[in-house]
């Protein structure tokens, strides 16, 4: 039977625990736009975890600089309006430019606005703003998440803002490199796993060697990032990795591997990943579900955020 992406998406489904992240984002989506912006301000400042200075160099802001200058010159009321329009995906020129930014430029843009808010140059909440009870509900729900899930909620709300261009920008060659605040592990040792493609995948990712990582996939192979649809084909995966997988420190811990009757293998691994944005300050609990073809090439890998740290150890069906 040929391998299909649809069937690959379901491997190890009996070991999957639903993540609390979509439910938290659904609550967030129900808030009014002013409540959403205020909540993000509270969550961002209250979390008190530091973004590593290496993450936001001048290079990362080069694409956002024009917009940030424009916003700084506006009246407080206009600044608020721009932020509302971004959060509401309005079709305005600022919201359109933002929509073309890469994920990391979007994050850097808001990081810079947060800095300007701390300096009092940009207002964090509209004057006379009254928090609705819903904000507290969402804040409480965010507080219950582990730190890796909290930064994922922040990231996903930022990614969803702006006016979505019809064709997403595909030029990732200009994406500035991320520096690691800590060197990534070079020797990968995953308890229970010996599959060469899987071990080589982690080693290549930890040195941002995406060409090597891609060569481990079949030509029609796919990679499914957390809460996203699969990205299909080597070139599309390479582009995605150049834009979003730089500077990750990947620390897989343990896994299980099962050979299927046709000789293909399904492998599930759990471990911790650090993003260059937060470095060692935040570890994200992650699982990888690989489907390898009978020749040992990666046909599919799904990256999932774990629902709880306990899940790191529960690789067997429930
Ligand atoms: C302020 C108030 C107004 C509104 C807003 C504000 C600013 C908010 C700011 C938020 C900044 C948030 C940041 C979040 C960063 C999160 C990063 C994450 C990264 C996860 C990466 C993973 C990678 C997984 C992968 C692996 C693979 O093997 C293959 C590739 C890949 C306060 C102004 C908005 C400033 C910086 C969650 C999981 C492991 C799939 C990539």
Coordinates of N, CA and C in Angstrom, one line a residue, residues 19-191:
X19 N -4.2 19.2 23.1 CA -3.5 20.3 23.7 C -4.4 21.3 24.2
X20 N -4.1 22.0 25.3 CA -5.0 23.1 25.8 C -4.8 24.4 25.0
X21 N -3.9 24.4 24.1 CA -3.5 25.7 23.4 C -4.7 26.2 22.5
X22 N -5.3 25.3 21.6 CA -6.4 25.8 20.8 C -7.5 26.3 21.6
X23 N -7.8 25.7 22.8 CA -9.0 26.1 23.6 C -8.7 27.5 24.2
X24 N -7.4 27.7 24.6 CA -7.1 29.1 25.1 C -7.2 30.1 24.0
X25 N -6.7 29.8 22.8 CA -6.8 30.8 21.7 C -8.3 31.0 21.3
X26 N -9.1 30.0 21.4 CA -10.5 30.2 21.1 C -11.2 31.2 22.1
X27 N -10.8 31.1 23.4 CA -11.3 32.0 24.4 C -10.8 33.4 24.1
X28 N -9.5 33.5 23.7 CA -8.9 34.8 23.3 C -9.7 35.4 22.2
X29 N -10.0 34.6 21.2 CA -10.7 35.1 20.0 C -12.0 35.7 20.3
X30 N -12.6 35.3 21.4 CA -14.0 35.8 21.7 C -13.9 37.2 22.3
X31 N -12.7 37.6 22.8 CA -12.6 38.9 23.4 C -12.8 40.1 22.4
X32 N -13.2 41.2 22.9 CA -13.2 42.4 22.0 C -11.7 42.8 21.7
X33 N -11.5 43.6 20.6 CA -10.2 43.8 20.2 C -9.4 44.6 21.3
X34 N -10.0 45.5 22.0 CA -9.3 46.2 23.0 C -8.9 45.3 24.2
X35 N -9.8 44.4 24.5 CA -9.5 43.4 25.5 C -8.3 42.4 25.1
X36 N -8.3 42.1 23.8 CA -7.3 41.2 23.3 C -5.9 41.9 23.4
X37 N -5.8 43.2 23.0 CA -4.6 43.9 23.1 C -4.1 44.1 24.5
X38 N -5.1 44.4 25.4 CA -4.7 44.6 26.8 C -4.3 43.2 27.4
X39 N -5.0 42.2 27.1 CA -4.6 40.8 27.6 C -3.1 40.5 27.1
X40 N -2.8 40.8 25.9 CA -1.5 40.4 25.4 C -0.4 41.2 26.2
X41 N -0.8 42.5 26.5 CA 0.1 43.3 27.2 C 0.3 42.8 28.6
X42 N -0.8 42.4 29.3 CA -0.6 41.8 30.6 C 0.1 40.5 30.6
X43 N -0.2 39.7 29.7 CA 0.4 38.3 29.6 C 1.9 38.5 29.3
X44 N 2.2 39.4 28.4 CA 3.6 39.6 28.0 C 4.4 40.1 29.2
X45 N 3.9 41.1 29.9 CA 4.6 41.7 31.0 C 4.6 40.8 32.3
X46 N 3.5 40.1 32.5 CA 3.4 39.3 33.7 C 4.2 38.1 33.7
X47 N 4.3 37.5 32.5 CA 5.1 36.3 32.3 C 6.5 36.4 32.8
X48 N 7.0 37.7 32.7 CA 8.3 38.0 33.3 C 9.5 37.2 32.8
X49 N 9.3 36.5 31.7 CA 10.4 35.7 31.2 C 11.1 36.5 30.1
X50 N 12.4 36.4 30.2 CA 13.1 37.4 29.3 C 13.3 36.8 27.9
X51 N 13.1 37.6 26.9 CA 13.5 37.3 25.6 C 15.0 37.5 25.5
X52 N 15.7 36.6 24.8 CA 17.2 36.8 24.8 C 17.6 37.9 23.9
X53 N 18.5 38.8 24.3 CA 18.9 40.0 23.5 C 19.4 39.6 22.1
X54 N 20.0 38.4 22.0 CA 20.5 38.0 20.7 C 19.4 37.8 19.7
X55 N 18.2 37.6 20.2 CA 17.1 37.3 19.2 C 16.7 38.5 18.4
X56 N 16.8 39.7 19.0 CA 16.3 40.9 18.3 C 17.4 41.8 18.0
X57 N 18.2 41.5 17.0 CA 19.3 42.4 16.5 C 18.6 43.3 15.5
X58 N 19.4 44.3 15.1 CA 18.9 45.3 14.1 C 18.5 44.6 12.8
X59 N 19.2 43.6 12.4 CA 19.0 42.9 11.2 C 17.5 42.4 11.1
X60 N 17.1 41.9 12.3 CA 15.7 41.3 12.3 C 14.7 42.4 12.1
X61 N 15.0 43.6 12.5 CA 14.0 44.7 12.4 C 14.0 45.4 11.1
X62 N 15.0 45.1 10.2 CA 15.1 45.9 9.0 C 13.8 46.0 8.2
X63 N 13.1 44.9 8.1 CA 11.9 45.0 7.3 C 10.7 45.7 8.0
X64 N 10.8 45.8 9.4 CA 9.7 46.4 10.1 C 10.0 47.9 10.5
X65 N 11.2 48.3 10.2 CA 11.7 49.6 10.7 C 10.7 50.8 10.2
X66 N 10.4 50.7 8.9 CA 9.6 51.7 8.3 C 8.2 51.9 9.0
X67 N 7.6 50.7 9.2 CA 6.3 50.7 9.9 C 6.4 51.3 11.3
X68 N 7.5 50.8 12.0 CA 7.7 51.3 13.4 C 7.9 52.8 13.5
X69 N 8.6 53.3 12.5 CA 8.8 54.8 12.5 C 7.5 55.5 12.3
X70 N 6.7 55.0 11.3 CA 5.5 55.6 11.0 C 4.6 55.6 12.3
X71 N 4.5 54.5 13.0 CA 3.7 54.4 14.1 C 4.1 55.3 15.2
X72 N 5.4 55.5 15.4 CA 5.9 56.3 16.5 C 5.5 57.8 16.2
X73 N 5.4 58.2 15.0 CA 5.1 59.6 14.7 C 3.6 59.8 14.8
X74 N 2.8 58.8 15.1 CA 1.3 59.0 15.2 C 0.9 59.5 16.6
X75 N -0.3 60.0 16.6 CA -0.9 60.4 17.9 C -1.2 59.1 18.6
X76 N -1.4 59.2 19.9 CA -1.7 58.0 20.7 C -3.0 57.3 20.2
X77 N -4.0 58.1 19.9 CA -5.2 57.5 19.4 C -5.0 56.7 18.1
X78 N -4.2 57.3 17.2 CA -3.9 56.6 15.9 C -3.1 55.3 16.1
X79 N -2.1 55.4 17.1 CA -1.3 54.2 17.4 C -2.3 53.1 17.8
X80 N -3.2 53.4 18.7 CA -4.2 52.4 19.2 C -4.9 51.8 18.0
X81 N -5.3 52.7 17.1 CA -6.1 52.3 15.9 C -5.3 51.3 15.1
X82 N -4.1 51.6 14.9 CA -3.2 50.7 14.0 C -3.2 49.3 14.7
X83 N -3.0 49.3 16.0 CA -2.9 48.0 16.7 C -4.2 47.2 16.6
X84 N -5.3 48.0 16.7 CA -6.7 47.4 16.6 C -6.8 46.8 15.2
X85 N -6.4 47.5 14.2 CA -6.5 47.0 12.8 C -5.7 45.8 12.6
X86 N -4.5 45.8 13.2 CA -3.7 44.6 13.0 C -4.4 43.4 13.6
X87 N -4.9 43.6 14.9 CA -5.6 42.5 15.6 C -6.8 42.0 14.9
X88 N -7.5 42.9 14.1 CA -8.7 42.6 13.5 C -8.5 42.2 12.0
X89 N -7.3 42.1 11.6 CA -7.0 41.7 10.2 C -7.6 42.7 9.2
X90 N -7.6 43.9 9.5 CA -8.3 44.9 8.6 C -7.4 45.1 7.4
X91 N -8.0 45.5 6.3 CA -7.3 45.7 5.0 C -6.8 47.1 5.0
X92 N -5.7 47.4 5.6 CA -5.1 48.8 5.6 C -3.6 48.6 5.1
X93 N -2.9 49.7 4.8 CA -1.6 49.5 4.3 C -0.7 48.9 5.3
X94 N -0.8 49.3 6.6 CA 0.1 48.8 7.6 C -0.2 47.3 7.9
X95 N -1.5 47.0 7.9 CA -1.9 45.6 8.1 C -1.5 44.7 7.0
X96 N -1.5 45.3 5.8 CA -1.0 44.5 4.6 C 0.5 44.3 4.7
X97 N 1.3 45.3 5.0 CA 2.7 45.2 5.1 C 3.1 44.1 6.1
X98 N 2.4 44.2 7.3 CA 2.6 43.3 8.3 C 2.3 41.8 7.9
X99 N 1.2 41.7 7.1 CA 0.9 40.4 6.6 C 2.0 39.7 5.8
X100 N 2.8 40.5 5.1 CA 3.9 40.0 4.3 C 5.1 39.6 5.2
X101 N 5.2 40.1 6.4 CA 6.3 39.8 7.2 C 6.5 38.3 7.5
X102 N 7.7 37.8 7.7 CA 7.9 36.4 8.1 C 7.5 36.4 9.6
X103 N 7.3 35.2 10.1 CA 6.8 35.0 11.5 C 7.8 35.7 12.4
X104 N 9.1 35.6 12.2 CA 10.1 36.2 13.1 C 10.1 37.7 13.0
X105 N 9.8 38.2 11.9 CA 9.7 39.7 11.7 C 8.5 40.2 12.5
X106 N 7.4 39.4 12.4 CA 6.2 39.8 13.1 C 6.5 39.9 14.6
X107 N 7.2 38.9 15.1 CA 7.5 38.8 16.5 C 8.4 40.0 16.9
X108 N 9.4 40.3 16.0 CA 10.3 41.4 16.3 C 9.6 42.7 16.3
X109 N 8.7 42.9 15.4 CA 7.9 44.1 15.3 C 7.1 44.4 16.7
X110 N 6.5 43.3 17.2 CA 5.7 43.5 18.5 C 6.7 43.7 19.6
X111 N 7.8 43.0 19.6 CA 8.8 43.1 20.6 C 9.2 44.6 20.7
X112 N 9.5 45.2 19.6 CA 9.9 46.6 19.5 C 8.8 47.5 20.0
X113 N 7.5 47.2 19.7 CA 6.4 48.0 20.2 C 6.3 47.9 21.7
X114 N 6.5 46.6 22.2 CA 6.5 46.4 23.6 C 7.6 47.3 24.3
X115 N 8.8 47.3 23.7 CA 9.8 48.2 24.3 C 9.4 49.6 24.3
X116 N 8.8 50.1 23.2 CA 8.3 51.5 23.1 C 7.2 51.7 24.1
X117 N 6.4 50.7 24.4 CA 5.4 50.9 25.5 C 6.0 51.0 26.8
X118 N 7.1 50.2 27.1 CA 7.8 50.3 28.3 C 8.4 51.7 28.5
X119 N 8.9 52.2 27.4 CA 9.5 53.6 27.5 C 8.4 54.7 27.5
X120 N 7.2 54.3 27.3 CA 6.1 55.3 27.3 C 5.9 56.1 26.0
X121 N 6.6 55.6 25.0 CA 6.5 56.2 23.6 C 5.2 55.8 22.9
X122 N 4.7 54.6 23.2 CA 3.5 54.0 22.6 C 2.6 53.6 23.8
X123 N 1.3 53.9 23.7 CA 0.4 53.6 24.9 C 0.0 52.1 24.8
X124 N 0.2 51.4 26.0 CA -0.2 49.9 25.9 C -1.7 49.7 25.9
X125 N -2.5 50.5 26.5 CA -4.0 50.3 26.5 C -4.6 51.7 26.3
X126 N -5.8 51.7 25.6 CA -6.4 53.0 25.4 C -6.8 53.7 26.7
X127 N -6.8 55.1 26.7 CA -7.1 55.8 27.9 C -8.6 55.5 28.3
X128 N -8.8 55.3 29.5 CA -10.2 55.0 30.0 C -10.6 53.6 29.8
X129 N -9.6 52.7 29.4 CA -9.9 51.3 29.1 C -10.4 50.6 30.4
X130 N -11.5 49.9 30.3 CA -12.0 49.1 31.4 C -11.9 47.6 31.0
X131 N -11.2 46.9 31.8 CA -11.0 45.5 31.5 C -12.3 44.7 31.7
X132 N -12.7 43.9 30.7 CA -14.0 43.1 30.9 C -13.6 41.8 31.7
X133 N -14.6 41.2 32.3 CA -14.3 40.0 33.1 C -13.7 38.9 32.3
X134 N -14.0 38.9 31.0 CA -13.5 37.9 30.1 C -11.9 37.8 30.1
X135 N -11.3 39.0 30.2 CA -9.9 39.1 30.2 C -9.3 38.2 31.3
X136 N -9.9 38.4 32.5 CA -9.3 37.6 33.6 C -9.4 36.1 33.3
X137 N -10.6 35.7 32.7 CA -10.7 34.3 32.4 C -9.6 33.8 31.5
X138 N -9.3 34.5 30.5 CA -8.3 34.1 29.5 C -6.9 34.2 30.2
X139 N -6.7 35.2 31.0 CA -5.4 35.3 31.7 C -5.2 34.1 32.6
X140 N -6.3 33.7 33.3 CA -6.2 32.6 34.2 C -5.9 31.3 33.4
X141 N -6.5 31.2 32.3 CA -6.3 30.0 31.4 C -4.8 30.0 30.9
X142 N -4.3 31.2 30.6 CA -2.9 31.2 30.2 C -1.9 30.9 31.3
X143 N -2.3 31.3 32.5 CA -1.4 31.1 33.7 C -1.3 29.6 34.0
X144 N -2.4 28.8 33.6 CA -2.3 27.4 33.9 C -1.4 26.6 32.9
X145 N -1.1 27.3 31.8 CA -0.3 26.6 30.8 C 1.2 26.5 31.3
X146 N 2.0 25.6 30.7 CA 3.4 25.6 31.0 C 4.1 26.7 30.2
X147 N 5.3 27.1 30.6 CA 5.9 28.2 29.9 C 6.0 28.0 28.3
X148 N 6.3 26.8 27.9 CA 6.4 26.6 26.5 C 5.1 26.8 25.8
X149 N 4.0 26.4 26.4 CA 2.7 26.6 25.9 C 2.3 28.1 25.9
X150 N 2.7 28.8 26.9 CA 2.4 30.2 27.0 C 3.0 31.0 25.9
X151 N 4.3 30.7 25.6 CA 4.9 31.5 24.5 C 4.3 31.0 23.1
X152 N 3.8 29.8 23.1 CA 3.1 29.4 21.8 C 1.8 30.2 21.6
X153 N 1.1 30.4 22.7 CA -0.1 31.2 22.6 C 0.2 32.6 22.1
X154 N 1.2 33.2 22.7 CA 1.7 34.5 22.3 C 2.0 34.6 20.8
X155 N 2.9 33.6 20.5 CA 3.3 33.5 19.1 C 2.2 33.4 18.1
X156 N 1.3 32.5 18.4 CA 0.2 32.2 17.5 C -0.8 33.4 17.3
X157 N -1.0 34.2 18.4 CA -1.8 35.3 18.3 C -1.2 36.4 17.4
X158 N 0.2 36.5 17.5 CA 0.9 37.5 16.7 C 0.9 37.1 15.2
X159 N 1.1 35.7 15.0 CA 1.1 35.2 13.6 C -0.2 35.5 12.9
X160 N -1.3 35.4 13.7 CA -2.7 35.5 13.1 C -3.1 37.0 12.8
X161 N -2.3 37.9 13.2 CA -2.6 39.3 13.0 C -2.3 39.8 11.6
X162 N -2.8 40.9 11.2 CA -2.5 41.6 9.9 C -3.4 41.0 8.8
X163 N -3.3 41.7 7.7 CA -4.1 41.3 6.5 C -3.3 40.2 5.7
X164 N -3.9 39.1 5.6 CA -3.2 37.9 5.0 C -3.1 38.2 3.5
X165 N -1.9 38.2 3.0 CA -1.7 38.3 1.5 C -2.2 37.1 0.8
X166 N -2.6 37.3 -0.5 CA -3.1 36.1 -1.2 C -2.1 35.1 -1.4
X167 N -0.9 35.5 -1.8 CA 0.2 34.6 -1.9 C 1.2 34.9 -0.8
X168 N 1.5 34.0 0.1 CA 2.4 34.3 1.2 C 3.8 34.6 0.6
X169 N 4.5 35.5 1.2 CA 5.9 35.8 0.7 C 6.7 34.6 0.8
X170 N 7.5 34.4 -0.3 CA 8.2 33.1 -0.3 C 9.7 33.3 -0.2
X171 N 10.2 34.6 -0.2 CA 11.6 34.9 -0.2 C 12.2 34.8 1.2
X172 N 12.7 33.6 1.5 CA 13.3 33.5 2.8 C 14.8 33.6 2.8
X173 N 15.4 33.9 1.6 CA 16.8 34.0 1.5 C 17.4 35.2 2.4
X174 N 16.5 36.3 2.5 CA 17.0 37.5 3.2 C 16.8 37.4 4.7
X175 N 16.2 36.3 5.2 CA 15.9 36.2 6.6 C 17.2 36.2 7.4
X176 N 17.4 37.1 8.3 CA 18.6 37.2 9.1 C 18.8 35.9 10.0
X177 N 20.0 35.5 10.2 CA 20.3 34.3 11.0 C 20.0 34.6 12.4
X178 N 19.6 33.5 13.1 CA 19.4 33.6 14.6 C 20.7 33.1 15.2
X179 N 21.2 33.8 16.2 CA 22.3 33.3 17.0 C 21.8 32.5 18.1
X180 N 22.5 31.4 18.4 CA 22.1 30.6 19.6 C 22.7 31.2 20.8
X181 N 21.9 31.3 21.9 CA 22.5 31.8 23.1 C 23.3 30.7 23.8
X182 N 23.0 29.5 23.5 CA 23.7 28.3 24.1 C 24.0 27.4 22.9
X183 N 25.2 26.8 22.9 CA 25.4 25.9 21.7 C 24.4 24.7 21.8
X184 N 24.0 24.2 20.6 CA 23.1 23.1 20.6 C 23.8 21.8 20.8
X185 N 23.1 20.8 21.4 CA 23.8 19.5 21.5 C 24.2 18.9 20.2
X186 N 25.4 18.4 20.1 CA 25.9 17.9 18.8 C 25.8 16.4 18.8
X187 N 25.9 15.8 20.0 CA 25.8 14.3 20.1 C 24.3 14.0 20.5
X188 N 23.6 13.4 19.5 CA 22.2 13.0 19.8 C 22.1 11.6 20.2
X189 N 21.5 11.4 21.4 CA 21.3 10.0 21.9 C 19.9 9.9 22.3
X190 N 19.0 9.2 21.6 CA 17.6 9.1 22.0 C 17.4 7.6 22.5
X191 N 17.0 7.6 23.7 CA 16.7 6.2 24.3 C 15.7 5.5 23.5

